[in-house]
Structure formats: structure tokens, C-alpha cells
CSV table of C-alpha atoms in Angstrom, one decimal:
chain,number,residue,atom,x,y,z
A,189,MET,CA,208.3,199.2,81.2
A,190,LYS,CA,211.4,197.7,79.6
A,191,SER,CA,209.7,194.3,79.4
A,192,PHE,CA,206.7,196.1,77.6
A,193,PHE,CA,209.0,197.4,74.9
A,194,ARG,CA,210.6,194.0,74.5
A,195,LYS,CA,207.2,192.7,73.8
A,196,LEU,CA,206.7,195.4,71.2
A,197,ILE,CA,209.9,194.5,69.5
A,198,ARG,CA,208.8,190.8,69.4
A,199,CYS,CA,205.6,192.1,67.7
A,200,VAL,CA,207.8,193.6,64.9
A,201,ALA,CA,209.5,190.2,64.6
A,202,ALA,CA,206.0,188.7,64.2
A,203,LEU,CA,206.1,186.5,67.2
A,204,THR,CA,202.6,185.6,68.4
A,205,LEU,CA,202.0,187.0,71.9
A,206,PHE,CA,198.8,184.9,72.5
A,207,THR,CA,197.7,181.4,71.8
A,208,LEU,CA,194.0,180.9,71.1
A,209,PRO,CA,191.8,178.8,68.9
A,210,ILE,CA,191.1,180.9,65.9
A,211,ALA,CA,188.8,180.6,62.9
A,212,ALA,CA,190.7,179.4,59.8
A,213,GLN,CA,190.1,181.2,56.5
A,214,ASN,CA,187.2,179.0,55.4
A,215,SER,CA,186.8,178.5,51.7
A,216,ASP,CA,183.2,177.6,52.1
A,217,TYR,CA,181.2,180.8,52.4
A,218,ASP,CA,178.1,179.3,50.6
A,219,GLN,CA,175.8,178.4,53.5
A,220,PRO,CA,172.1,179.2,52.9
A,221,TYR,CA,172.0,182.5,54.9
A,222,ARG,CA,175.7,183.4,54.6
A,223,PRO,CA,176.0,187.1,53.5
A,224,GLN,CA,177.8,187.5,50.1
A,225,VAL,CA,178.4,191.2,50.2
A,226,HIS,CA,178.6,191.8,54.0
A,227,PHE,CA,181.5,190.7,56.2
A,228,SER,CA,180.9,187.8,58.6
A,229,PRO,CA,183.5,185.7,60.4
A,230,ALA,CA,184.2,182.2,59.2
A,231,GLU,CA,182.7,180.8,62.4
A,232,ASN,CA,181.5,181.8,65.9
A,233,TRP,CA,179.8,184.8,67.4
A,234,THR,CA,180.4,188.4,66.5
A,235,ASN,CA,178.7,191.7,67.5
A,236,ASP,CA,180.0,195.3,67.5
A,237,PRO,CA,182.6,196.6,65.1
A,238,ASN,CA,185.7,197.9,66.9
A,239,GLY,CA,188.8,199.9,66.1
A,240,LEU,CA,188.0,200.8,62.5
A,241,VAL,CA,191.2,202.4,61.1
A,242,PHE,CA,192.9,202.9,57.8
A,243,PHE,CA,196.6,202.4,57.9
A,244,GLN,CA,199.2,201.9,55.2
A,245,GLY,CA,196.8,201.0,52.5
A,246,GLU,CA,194.6,198.7,54.6
A,247,TYR,CA,191.2,199.1,56.1
A,248,HIS,CA,191.1,197.3,59.4
A,249,LEU,CA,187.9,195.9,60.8
A,250,PHE,CA,188.2,194.7,64.4
A,251,PHE,CA,185.0,193.2,66.0
A,252,GLN,CA,183.6,191.7,69.1
A,253,TYR,CA,184.3,188.0,68.9
A,254,ASN,CA,183.9,184.8,70.8
A,255,PRO,CA,186.8,182.5,69.8
A,256,TYR,CA,185.0,179.5,71.5
A,257,GLY,CA,181.5,179.4,70.2
A,258,ASP,CA,178.4,181.0,68.5
A,259,GLN,CA,177.0,182.6,71.7
A,260,TRP,CA,178.0,185.8,73.3
A,261,GLY,CA,180.9,185.3,75.8
A,262,HIS,CA,184.8,185.4,76.1
A,263,MET,CA,184.7,188.8,74.3
A,264,SER,CA,187.9,189.4,72.3
A,265,TRP,CA,188.8,191.4,69.2
A,266,GLY,CA,188.5,189.5,66.0
A,267,HIS,CA,190.3,191.1,63.0
A,268,ALA,CA,189.9,191.4,59.2
A,269,VAL,CA,191.6,193.6,56.6
A,270,SER,CA,190.5,194.9,53.2
A,271,THR,CA,191.9,197.2,50.5
A,272,ASP,CA,188.5,198.3,49.3
A,273,LEU,CA,186.1,198.0,52.3
A,274,LEU,CA,184.3,195.2,50.5
A,275,HIS,CA,186.6,192.2,50.1
A,276,TRP,CA,187.8,191.1,53.6
A,277,HIS,CA,190.5,188.7,54.7
A,278,GLU,CA,190.0,187.3,58.3
A,279,LEU,CA,193.1,187.2,60.5
A,280,PRO,CA,193.8,185.6,63.8
A,281,VAL,CA,192.3,187.0,67.0
A,282,ALA,CA,193.9,190.4,67.6
A,283,ILE,CA,193.3,191.1,71.3
A,284,PRO,CA,192.0,188.1,73.3
A,285,GLU,CA,190.2,188.0,76.7
A,286,HIS,CA,192.9,187.7,79.4
A,287,ASP,CA,193.2,187.8,83.2
A,288,ASN,CA,189.5,187.6,83.7
A,289,THR,CA,189.0,190.7,81.6
A,290,MET,CA,186.9,190.6,78.4
A,291,ILE,CA,187.8,193.0,75.6
A,292,PHE,CA,184.8,195.3,75.0
A,293,THR,CA,184.3,197.9,72.3
A,294,GLY,CA,186.8,200.7,71.5
A,295,SER,CA,188.9,202.5,69.0
A,296,VAL,CA,192.2,202.2,67.2
A,297,VAL,CA,194.2,205.3,66.3
A,298,VAL,CA,197.4,205.9,64.2
A,299,ASP,CA,199.9,207.6,66.5
A,300,HIS,CA,201.7,209.6,63.8
A,301,GLY,CA,203.7,211.8,66.2
A,302,ASN,CA,204.5,209.0,68.7
A,303,THR,CA,202.7,211.0,71.3
A,304,SER,CA,202.4,207.8,73.4
A,305,GLY,CA,206.1,207.0,73.2
A,306,PHE,CA,205.1,203.4,72.1
A,307,CYS,CA,206.2,203.8,68.4
A,308,THR,CA,209.8,202.5,68.1
A,309,HIS,CA,210.0,202.6,64.2
A,310,GLY,CA,207.7,205.2,62.6
A,311,ASP,CA,203.9,205.2,63.1
A,312,CYS,CA,202.2,202.6,65.2
A,313,LEU,CA,198.6,201.6,66.0
A,314,VAL,CA,197.2,202.1,69.5
A,315,ALA,CA,193.9,200.4,70.6
A,316,ILE,CA,191.8,202.1,73.3
A,317,TYR,CA,189.2,199.7,74.6
A,318,THR,CA,186.9,198.9,77.5
A,319,GLY,CA,188.1,196.1,79.8
A,320,HIS,CA,185.2,194.3,81.4
A,321,THR,CA,186.4,192.6,84.6
A,322,GLN,CA,184.7,190.4,87.1
A,323,THR,CA,186.2,191.5,90.5
A,324,PRO,CA,185.3,190.3,94.0
A,325,GLU,CA,183.3,193.5,94.4
A,326,GLY,CA,181.4,193.0,91.1
A,327,ILE,CA,181.8,194.1,87.5
A,328,ARG,CA,184.3,196.9,86.8
A,329,GLN,CA,184.6,198.6,83.4
A,330,THR,CA,187.8,200.6,82.6
A,331,GLN,CA,189.6,202.1,79.6
A,332,ASN,CA,192.8,200.4,78.5
A,333,LEU,CA,195.5,200.4,75.9
A,334,ALA,CA,197.2,197.9,73.6
A,335,VAL,CA,199.9,198.6,71.0
A,336,SER,CA,200.8,197.1,67.6
A,337,LEU,CA,204.1,197.8,65.7
A,338,ASP,CA,203.3,195.4,62.8
A,339,LYS,CA,200.2,196.8,61.1
A,340,GLY,CA,197.8,195.3,63.7
A,341,ARG,CA,198.9,191.7,63.4
A,342,ASN,CA,200.2,191.4,67.0
A,343,TRP,CA,199.3,193.4,70.1
A,344,ALA,CA,200.9,194.0,73.5
A,345,GLN,CA,199.0,195.2,76.5
A,346,TYR,CA,200.2,198.4,78.1
A,347,PRO,CA,201.5,197.5,81.6
A,348,GLY,CA,200.0,200.7,83.0
A,349,ASN,CA,196.4,199.6,82.3
A,350,PRO,CA,193.8,200.8,83.1
A,351,VAL,CA,194.4,204.4,81.9
A,352,LEU,CA,191.0,205.5,83.0
A,353,ASP,CA,189.0,204.1,85.9
A,354,LEU,CA,185.9,205.6,87.5
A,355,HIS,CA,185.3,202.4,89.6
A,356,LEU,CA,182.0,201.9,87.8
A,357,ALA,CA,180.2,198.8,86.5
A,358,ASP,CA,179.0,200.7,83.4
A,359,PHE,CA,181.6,203.0,81.7
A,360,ARG,CA,182.4,201.9,78.2
A,361,ASP,CA,183.0,202.2,74.5
A,362,PRO,CA,185.7,204.9,74.0
A,363,SER,CA,185.6,206.8,70.7
A,364,VAL,CA,189.1,208.3,70.3
A,365,SER,CA,190.4,210.7,67.6
A,366,TRP,CA,193.1,213.3,67.1
A,367,ASP,CA,192.1,217.0,67.4
A,368,PRO,CA,194.5,218.8,64.9
A,369,ILE,CA,193.6,222.3,66.3
A,370,ALA,CA,194.0,221.6,70.0
A,371,ARG,CA,196.8,219.0,69.1
A,372,HIS,CA,195.6,216.4,71.6
A,373,TRP,CA,193.5,213.3,71.6
A,374,VAL,CA,189.8,213.5,72.4
A,375,MET,CA,187.8,210.6,73.8
A,376,ALA,CA,184.0,210.3,73.9
A,377,VAL,CA,183.0,207.5,76.3
A,378,SER,CA,179.6,206.4,77.6
A,379,LEU,CA,178.1,206.6,81.1
A,380,PRO,CA,175.2,204.3,80.1
A,381,LYS,CA,173.0,204.5,83.1
A,382,GLU,CA,173.4,208.3,83.4
A,383,HIS,CA,172.6,208.8,79.7
A,384,LYS,CA,175.7,210.9,79.3
A,385,ILE,CA,178.6,211.0,76.9
A,386,ARG,CA,181.7,212.2,78.7
A,387,PHE,CA,184.6,213.9,76.8
A,388,TYR,CA,188.2,213.6,77.8
A,389,SER,CA,191.5,214.9,76.4
A,390,SER,CA,195.0,213.5,76.5
A,391,SER,CA,198.4,214.5,75.1
A,392,ASN,CA,199.8,210.9,75.2
A,393,LEU,CA,196.8,208.5,75.3
A,394,LYS,CA,197.8,207.5,78.8
A,395,ALA,CA,196.7,210.4,81.1
A,396,TRP,CA,193.2,211.7,80.5
A,397,THR,CA,191.6,215.0,81.6
A,398,GLN,CA,187.8,215.4,81.9
A,399,LEU,CA,186.4,218.1,79.6
A,400,SER,CA,182.6,218.0,79.6
A,401,ASP,CA,179.4,215.9,79.5
A,402,PHE,CA,176.7,215.7,76.9
A,403,GLY,CA,173.2,214.6,78.0
A,404,PRO,CA,170.8,213.4,79.1
A,405,THR,CA,168.7,214.4,76.0
A,406,GLY,CA,167.1,212.7,73.1
A,407,ASP,CA,165.9,209.2,73.8
A,408,ILE,CA,166.8,207.9,77.2
A,409,ASN,CA,164.7,204.8,77.4
A,410,GLY,CA,167.7,202.4,77.6
A,411,ASP,CA,171.4,202.4,78.2
A,412,TRP,CA,173.5,204.8,76.1
A,413,GLU,CA,176.4,202.9,74.4
A,414,CYS,CA,178.8,203.1,71.5
A,415,PRO,CA,179.3,206.8,71.1
A,416,ASP,CA,181.0,208.1,68.0
A,417,LEU,CA,182.1,211.8,67.6
A,418,LEU,CA,183.0,212.8,64.0
A,419,GLN,CA,183.1,215.7,61.7
A,420,ILE,CA,180.8,215.4,58.6
A,421,PRO,CA,181.1,217.3,55.3
A,422,SER,CA,178.2,218.9,53.6
A,423,SER,CA,176.9,217.1,50.4
A,424,ASN,CA,177.1,220.4,48.5
A,425,GLY,CA,180.5,221.7,49.7
A,426,ALA,CA,179.2,224.0,52.5
A,427,LYS,CA,180.8,224.1,55.9
A,428,SER,CA,181.1,220.8,57.8
A,429,ILE,CA,179.2,219.9,60.9
A,430,TRP,CA,179.9,217.7,63.9
A,431,ALA,CA,177.9,214.6,64.7
A,432,LEU,CA,177.6,212.7,67.9
A,433,LYS,CA,176.1,209.2,67.4
A,434,VAL,CA,174.8,207.4,70.5
A,435,GLY,CA,173.6,203.8,70.7
A,436,LEU,CA,170.4,203.0,72.8
A,437,ASN,CA,169.7,199.5,74.2
A,438,PRO,CA,167.0,198.6,74.9
A,439,GLY,CA,164.2,201.0,74.1
A,440,ALA,CA,164.9,202.1,70.5
A,441,PRO,CA,161.8,203.1,68.5
A,442,GLN,CA,161.7,199.8,66.6
A,443,GLY,CA,162.3,197.8,69.7
A,444,GLY,CA,165.5,196.6,71.3
A,445,SER,CA,168.7,198.3,70.1
A,446,GLY,CA,169.1,201.3,67.8
A,447,GLU,CA,171.1,204.5,67.3
A,448,GLN,CA,170.3,208.2,67.5
A,449,TYR,CA,172.4,211.1,66.3
A,450,PHE,CA,172.8,214.7,67.2
A,451,LEU,CA,174.2,217.3,64.8
A,452,GLY,CA,175.9,220.4,66.1
A,453,ASP,CA,179.3,221.8,67.0
A,454,PHE,CA,182.3,220.6,69.0
A,455,ASP,CA,184.8,223.3,70.1
A,456,GLY,CA,187.4,220.8,71.3
A,457,LYS,CA,185.9,220.6,74.7
A,458,THR,CA,182.1,220.6,74.5
A,459,PHE,CA,179.6,219.3,72.1
A,460,ARG,CA,176.5,221.5,71.5
A,461,GLN,CA,173.5,220.3,69.5
A,462,SER,CA,172.3,222.6,66.8
A,463,ARG,CA,169.0,224.4,67.2
A,464,LEU,CA,168.2,223.9,63.5
A,465,ARG,CA,165.4,221.5,62.6
A,466,GLY,CA,166.6,218.0,61.9
A,467,SER,CA,169.6,218.2,64.2
A,468,TYR,CA,168.3,215.0,66.0
A,469,GLY,CA,167.5,211.8,64.3
A,470,TRP,CA,168.2,208.1,64.0
A,471,THR,CA,171.2,206.7,62.2
A,472,ASN,CA,169.2,203.7,61.1
A,473,TYR,CA,165.4,203.2,61.3
A,474,GLY,CA,165.6,199.4,61.0
A,475,LYS,CA,166.0,196.9,63.7
A,476,ASP,CA,169.4,195.5,62.7
A,477,ASP,CA,172.1,198.1,62.6
A,478,TYR,CA,173.7,198.8,66.0
A,479,CYS,CA,177.0,200.2,67.5
A,480,ALA,CA,178.1,201.6,64.1
A,481,ILE,CA,181.4,203.5,64.3
A,482,SER,CA,183.5,205.4,61.8
A,483,TYR,CA,187.0,205.0,60.4
A,484,ASN,CA,190.0,206.8,61.9
A,485,GLY,CA,193.0,207.6,59.6
A,486,LEU,CA,191.1,208.1,56.3
A,487,PRO,CA,192.7,210.3,53.7
A,488,LYS,CA,191.6,213.9,54.0
A,489,ASP,CA,189.7,213.8,50.7
A,490,GLN,CA,187.5,210.9,51.8
A,491,LYS,CA,184.1,211.2,53.4
A,492,PRO,CA,183.7,209.5,56.8
A,493,VAL,CA,182.8,205.8,56.5
A,494,LEU,CA,180.5,204.0,58.9
A,495,ILE,CA,180.0,200.3,59.6
A,496,GLY,CA,177.6,198.7,62.1
A,497,TRP,CA,176.6,195.3,63.5
A,498,MET,CA,173.7,193.9,61.6
A,499,SER,CA,171.5,192.4,64.4
A,500,ASN,CA,169.5,193.3,67.5
A,501,TRP,CA,170.0,192.3,71.1
A,502,GLN,CA,166.4,191.1,71.3
A,503,TYR,CA,167.1,188.0,69.2
A,504,ALA,CA,170.8,188.0,68.2
A,505,ALA,CA,171.4,184.7,69.9
A,506,GLN,CA,168.6,183.1,68.0
A,507,ILE,CA,169.7,183.9,64.4
A,508,PRO,CA,169.4,180.6,62.4
A,509,THR,CA,172.9,180.6,61.0
A,510,THR,CA,175.8,178.2,61.3
A,511,PRO,CA,178.8,178.0,61.8
A,512,TRP,CA,178.8,181.7,62.4
A,513,ARG,CA,176.4,184.1,64.1
A,514,GLY,CA,176.5,187.8,63.3
A,515,GLN,CA,177.5,190.1,60.4
A,516,MET,CA,178.4,193.7,59.5
A,517,SER,CA,176.5,196.3,57.6
A,518,ILE,CA,177.5,197.6,54.2
A,519,PRO,CA,180.0,200.4,54.7
A,520,ARG,CA,178.5,203.8,53.8
A,521,ARG,CA,180.0,207.2,53.3
A,522,LEU,CA,178.5,210.0,55.3
A,523,SER,CA,177.6,213.6,54.6
A,524,PHE,CA,174.8,215.9,55.6
A,525,ILE,CA,172.2,218.0,53.8
A,526,ASN,CA,170.5,221.2,54.8
A,527,ASP,CA,167.4,221.9,52.8
A,528,ALA,CA,163.9,223.3,53.2
A,529,ALA,CA,163.1,220.5,55.6
A,530,GLY,CA,166.2,221.1,57.8
A,531,LEU,CA,169.3,219.1,58.5
A,532,ALA,CA,169.7,215.4,57.9
A,533,LEU,CA,172.5,212.9,57.9
A,534,LYS,CA,173.0,211.4,54.4
A,535,GLN,CA,174.4,207.8,53.9
A,536,GLU,CA,175.7,206.4,50.6
A,537,PRO,CA,176.4,202.6,50.5
A,538,ILE,CA,179.8,201.5,49.1
A,539,ILE,CA,178.7,198.8,46.7
A,540,ALA,CA,179.4,199.9,43.0
A,541,PRO,CA,182.6,197.8,42.6
A,542,LEU,CA,180.6,194.6,43.1
A,543,ARG,CA,178.1,195.3,40.3
A,544,GLY,CA,177.8,192.7,37.6
A,545,LYS,CA,175.0,192.1,35.0
A,546,ASN,CA,172.3,194.7,35.2
A,547,TYR,CA,168.6,195.0,34.1
A,548,GLU,CA,166.6,198.1,33.3
A,549,ILE,CA,163.3,198.6,35.2
A,550,SER,CA,161.0,199.9,32.5
A,551,ALA,CA,158.8,202.9,33.2
A,552,LEU,CA,155.3,201.9,34.3
A,553,ALA,CA,156.3,198.4,35.2
A,554,THR,CA,153.9,197.0,37.8
A,555,ASN,CA,154.5,193.3,37.9
A,556,THR,CA,157.3,190.7,38.0
A,557,SER,CA,157.0,189.7,34.3
A,558,ALA,CA,157.2,193.3,33.2
A,559,LEU,CA,160.5,193.6,35.1
A,560,TYR,CA,162.2,190.4,33.9
A,561,GLY,CA,160.0,188.4,31.7
A,562,SER,CA,157.7,185.6,32.7
A,563,GLY,CA,159.0,183.4,35.5
A,564,HIS,CA,162.3,185.2,35.8
A,565,THR,CA,163.9,185.0,39.2
A,566,ILE,CA,167.1,186.6,40.7
A,567,GLN,CA,169.3,185.3,43.5
A,568,PRO,CA,170.8,187.5,46.1
A,569,PRO,CA,173.0,189.4,46.3
A,570,PHE,CA,171.6,192.2,44.1
A,571,GLU,CA,171.1,196.0,44.2
A,572,ILE,CA,168.1,198.0,43.1
A,573,ARG,CA,168.1,201.7,42.4
A,574,ILE,CA,164.7,203.1,41.6
A,575,HIS,CA,163.1,206.6,41.4
A,576,PHE,CA,159.4,207.0,41.7
A,577,GLY,CA,158.4,210.2,39.9
A,578,HIS,CA,155.0,211.6,40.9
A,579,PRO,CA,153.1,208.6,42.3
A,580,VAL,CA,149.4,208.5,42.0
A,581,GLU,CA,148.8,206.0,44.8
A,582,SER,CA,149.4,206.8,48.4
A,583,VAL,CA,151.3,203.5,49.1
A,584,PHE,CA,153.8,202.2,46.5
A,585,GLY,CA,157.1,200.3,46.4
A,586,LEU,CA,158.6,196.9,45.9
A,587,LYS,CA,157.7,193.4,47.1
A,588,ILE,CA,160.4,190.8,47.1
A,589,TYR,CA,158.9,187.3,47.0
A,590,SER,CA,160.6,184.0,47.9
A,591,ASP,CA,157.2,182.2,47.2
A,592,GLN,CA,153.6,183.3,47.1
A,593,GLN,CA,153.2,183.1,50.9
A,594,HIS,CA,156.5,184.8,51.8
A,595,TRP,CA,157.7,188.3,50.8
A,596,THR,CA,159.3,191.4,52.1
A,597,GLU,CA,157.7,194.7,51.3
A,598,VAL,CA,159.7,198.0,51.0
A,599,ALA,CA,157.5,201.0,50.4
A,600,PHE,CA,156.5,204.6,50.8
A,601,ASP,CA,153.2,205.6,52.4
A,602,THR,CA,152.5,209.2,51.7
A,603,GLY,CA,149.2,209.1,53.6
A,604,LYS,CA,151.0,208.2,56.8
A,605,LYS,CA,154.1,210.0,55.8
A,606,GLU,CA,156.2,206.9,56.4
A,607,PHE,CA,158.8,204.9,54.6
A,608,TYR,CA,158.7,201.2,55.8
A,609,ILE,CA,160.0,197.7,55.5
A,610,ASP,CA,157.5,195.0,56.4
A,611,ARG,CA,159.1,191.6,57.1
A,612,THR,CA,156.1,190.1,58.9
A,613,HIS,CA,155.8,187.6,55.9
A,614,SER,CA,159.5,187.4,55.0
A,615,GLY,CA,160.2,183.8,56.1
A,616,ALA,CA,161.7,182.4,59.3
A,617,ALA,CA,160.3,184.4,62.3
A,618,ILE,CA,163.1,184.2,64.9
A,619,SER,CA,161.0,185.6,67.8
A,620,PRO,CA,157.9,187.7,68.4
A,621,GLU,CA,160.1,190.8,68.3
A,622,PHE,CA,161.4,189.8,64.8
A,623,ARG,CA,158.0,189.8,63.0
A,624,VAL,CA,157.7,193.6,62.6
A,625,ARG,CA,157.2,196.5,60.2
A,626,THR,CA,159.9,199.1,60.7
A,627,LYS,CA,159.2,202.7,59.7
A,628,ALA,CA,160.8,206.1,59.3
A,629,PRO,CA,159.2,209.6,58.8
A,630,LEU,CA,158.9,210.8,55.2
A,631,VAL,CA,159.7,214.3,54.1
A,632,THR,CA,157.4,215.2,51.3
A,633,THR,CA,159.8,217.8,49.8
A,634,ARG,CA,162.5,215.2,49.3
A,635,PRO,CA,162.5,212.7,46.4
A,636,TYR,CA,160.9,209.3,46.4
A,637,ASP,CA,164.1,207.4,45.5
A,638,LEU,CA,165.3,204.1,46.8
A,639,THR,CA,168.5,202.1,46.8
A,640,LEU,CA,168.0,198.6,48.0
A,641,ILE,CA,170.8,196.1,48.7
A,642,VAL,CA,169.5,192.5,49.1
A,643,ASP,CA,171.7,189.8,50.5
A,644,ARG,CA,170.9,186.2,51.5
A,645,SER,CA,169.7,187.2,54.9
A,646,SER,CA,169.3,191.0,54.9
A,647,VAL,CA,167.7,194.0,53.2
A,648,GLU,CA,169.4,197.4,53.5
A,649,ALA,CA,167.4,200.4,52.2
A,650,PHE,CA,168.5,204.0,51.6
A,651,ALA,CA,165.7,206.4,50.7
A,652,GLN,CA,165.0,210.1,50.1
A,653,ASP,CA,168.5,210.9,48.9
A,654,GLY,CA,170.1,208.7,51.6
A,655,THR,CA,168.5,210.7,54.5
A,656,ILE,CA,166.7,207.5,55.5
A,657,ALA,CA,168.7,204.3,56.2
A,658,MET,CA,166.8,201.2,57.2
A,659,THR,CA,168.5,197.8,57.8
A,660,ASP,CA,166.5,194.6,58.5
A,661,LEU,CA,167.5,190.9,58.6
A,662,VAL,CA,165.3,188.5,56.7
A,663,PHE,CA,165.5,184.8,56.4
A,664,PRO,CA,163.6,183.8,53.2
A,665,VAL,CA,162.3,180.3,52.5
A,666,ALA,CA,164.1,180.1,49.1
A,667,ASN,CA,167.0,181.7,47.4
A,668,ASN,CA,165.2,182.4,44.1
A,669,LEU,CA,163.5,185.7,44.4
A,670,GLN,CA,161.0,187.6,42.3
A,671,ILE,CA,160.5,191.4,42.5
A,672,GLN,CA,157.3,193.3,42.0
A,673,ILE,CA,156.5,197.0,41.8
A,674,PHE,CA,153.2,197.6,43.4
A,675,PRO,CA,150.3,198.4,43.4
A,676,ASP,CA,149.7,196.2,40.3
A,677,ASP,CA,145.9,196.6,40.3
A,678,ALA,CA,145.7,200.4,40.3
A,679,LYS,CA,146.9,203.3,38.1
A,680,PRO,CA,150.5,202.9,36.9
A,681,ILE,CA,153.3,204.4,38.9
A,682,GLU,CA,155.9,206.5,37.1
A,683,SER,CA,159.2,204.8,37.9
A,684,GLU,CA,162.6,204.3,36.5
A,685,GLY,CA,165.7,202.4,37.7
A,686,GLN,CA,168.1,199.5,37.4
A,687,VAL,CA,168.9,196.2,39.1
A,688,TRP,CA,172.4,194.9,39.3
A,689,GLU,CA,173.5,191.4,40.2
A,690,LEU,CA,176.3,191.7,42.8
A,691,LYS,CA,179.5,189.7,42.8
A,692,SER,CA,180.2,187.7,46.0
A,693,ILE,CA,183.1,189.1,48.1
A,694,TRP,CA,184.2,185.6,48.9
């Protein structure tokens, strides 16, 4: 143990504990499909966000990362920091693969009270992650600790690892937070094959006591992964509610990976789903938002913030980008509503600080020239906010063209009671699973409003007061886009809104 604390002291002195090839901060973030308002590493493979934590004025984004190439493997924790959740600075690899153990998904907490005994000078950061180890007996997944005393720049492995070991091949993705009422740490961790989320408590992050199980329930067509337990405020100031988010891979409604949520109550030991209508739903109805997790350590007056991995395991390895592969979703603030249709999770994208020049969408505009003038095009990234009043047509929305043969359609279908994104003609079709139309159920008593964030290789939609979120990758054939409100050959649609050009975060 003394040698462990010597390592921690060396962290304070900013000595690097590990030597690995790392991605340099690349000044060239202008590749054809490089996202301009979403985080992506300078190079190499990334998937799940990890250890989201706010500490001493910085938002930390750790992420699954391969330091050696653009395919999955050698899983380590990459690292980036931001002061506004939008502009990111990539740092060296935080926790690398070591001793035949890959570093899978997990959490980072701020140990304010030094419950762990690791914090030698004030507060420190403790990572709780899944170690994925190839043993002579086969794969073993365990829960482990690493500690940083220098704001997450350097990390030391706890010599008592693993701190939780069920001798299983599938036991992963701990979501850890502090319970201020019970005054102990709570972990939600997945038993993927059993379709259960197991809860544990600990006074010191090192010794864990089993509390309860949730599941199987909801959708169990694939492995349960990436749980996240969090308390969510009401959008109108009413009492908060608890949410348990659970990833599903494969078998999600849109195919491949997706995420479901349950709304209810957590009493410090057991999560119970509400009996109210709407207490079960999907965090994202698109194909490309997976393993989203929320931030620890946010100020008390801030709503929870969620970030996900913008891809799908069906085709993630085939995405046509270089020298990187993988990106993160727009951060969004969470609340919930409880209206005549029932409960619903509400998501609000954090994007306003990036807004630049804006355009009014005139009422009754039904074609591209009415929006911008003849021949006008706009380049991603941009944001559209539009409200359709009382539409006459049963199908209405926007088409985003890269040429006459390639477009992405984002629309409401009141006849089928669906909101959808159709990317079947969007451009590069990565695989048969990619050429799809994703859909979400409409609630006729909620407004027909739409916020759309379009980047160079993605479309993120938030509809019906943020109760529908839908994220889909697209790979258009050109970077000059035209936008059309449709239908343009029928009765006009009452609509109003704006378009903003967005400033690049790079």
C-alpha cells in the first residue's frame, strides 16, 4: 500500500505513469466527414463515453479508445476536457490497457470526503471501471479502481483490484454515484446475459455490499449494458423522479444497439418502476446513440447532462472516416414531463453558444427558394428550430438535399402516428443495416415542434418538446446542402422557425 501512495504522490508531481502512443492535438479537423460540433478523437477508434465528471471547473470526457488503430481493440480510456461541454481539448490516454486487461466502461466520482482514503491533498478523482481480462479459464470481467490526484491527468491503479468479482465473463459497466441520504456510494452494474441491473453499496469504494436486482423487464432481446441511475428534475418544478437507463445490444427496435429507460423511484436500495403511463421508453429512437451516461459532480442547480456514443455495433467498424472512427453525441440536459399522455423523458441539446448567422423560416414556406432564395445552399454544421402549427397534410417535415438523388427526410406522419428520419437516400450506405428509416411513436396531444442539429456526418432530432430524441449518422455526397419544407405540391403548412449556422468547435 505504501508503494501505491508513492505512485499517487508522483501523480501530483505530474510524472507520467504510463508510456503509450497517443494522438497529438491535431490542428486539421477539416476532413470531409469530421464532425464540427461533436467531439471526436484526433485519430483512432472510439466507442462508449466513460467517467463523465465535472471537477474544479472542467467537464471531463473519458471514452473507450484504441491507442493503436481505427478498429476496436486494446481498450483504454481516452480523455478530453472542456469548460463548456462543447469545445474539447484532447489529452493523453488516461488509463491504458495493462497486464492483459482491457479497460472497459465505468464511472469517475469526486471523493469529497476522502471516503476511500486515497485523497492526500483535498478532493480527488476515483475511477470505477470494468476490467476485461483473458485468463487461462476464459474471459473474466471485474470491477476495479484507479485514482488521480492531479485533476485526472495521471492515474494509478489500486493494488487491491479487483474490488468486485463474481467470476463471470459478463459483468460490466458500473454506474457509481454518492447517495447523500444514506451517505454511501451506490453502484448500478449490469449482468448482461441475465437482463438484470444489480445494485451495490459501499462506504469506501473498495468493499461492496449487494442491495437488490432490477429486471428482467422491458426489452430483453439482447445483452443489457451501460446502466445509468440518476435523479431527474421535472420540467415544471414538480418533484423529481428517478431514471434507470439500460443499453440493449443487439435487438434494439431500430436494429443493433439502442437504449431503453425506466422511470420510477429509488429508495437507496431498490429501484421500482412507476405504474404511470410513459414510465418505459427509449432514450433515443435513432440507430446511432448508444451507451449514453450522465455527469457526476454537477452543481446542484444544473439539470443532468447526458452524452452517448454516436454509432451502432452493426456497422461501427465500417464507418468511412479517417484518421478517426467514432464520435460523441451532442450533450443534452435532462428533465421529465408528466402531461395528459403520461410521463416522458425530455432532452434539450446544449448548442446555443455555437450559434452564428441565422435565417428566418417564413410562414408557409414550402420549397428551398422560399427559405433562402434561389440556389442558396448551407454547409453543416447548422441548427434548425421549427414549429408546425396545425398541419393540413398527414405527412410533413423537412428534406435535406446534397443533390437531387440524395437526401435525408425528417418528418411527422400523423396517419401512422410516427416521427421518423429516413436516410435510405442520404448518401454512402455503409451496410444493409445502415439504409433504414428510423421511427418513434407520436403523441397527438404534444406539439409538432422540431429541433434539428445537422453536422457533416450526422442528424440529431428532438421533437415534441424534446420527448422524442432521434440520432442517425448520414454520409452525404456533398457538403453543400439545400433544405426543403414539404409537401410542396399540396396545401401550405403553417410553420415558423429559424436556422442558425453553427461555429466549429475546432
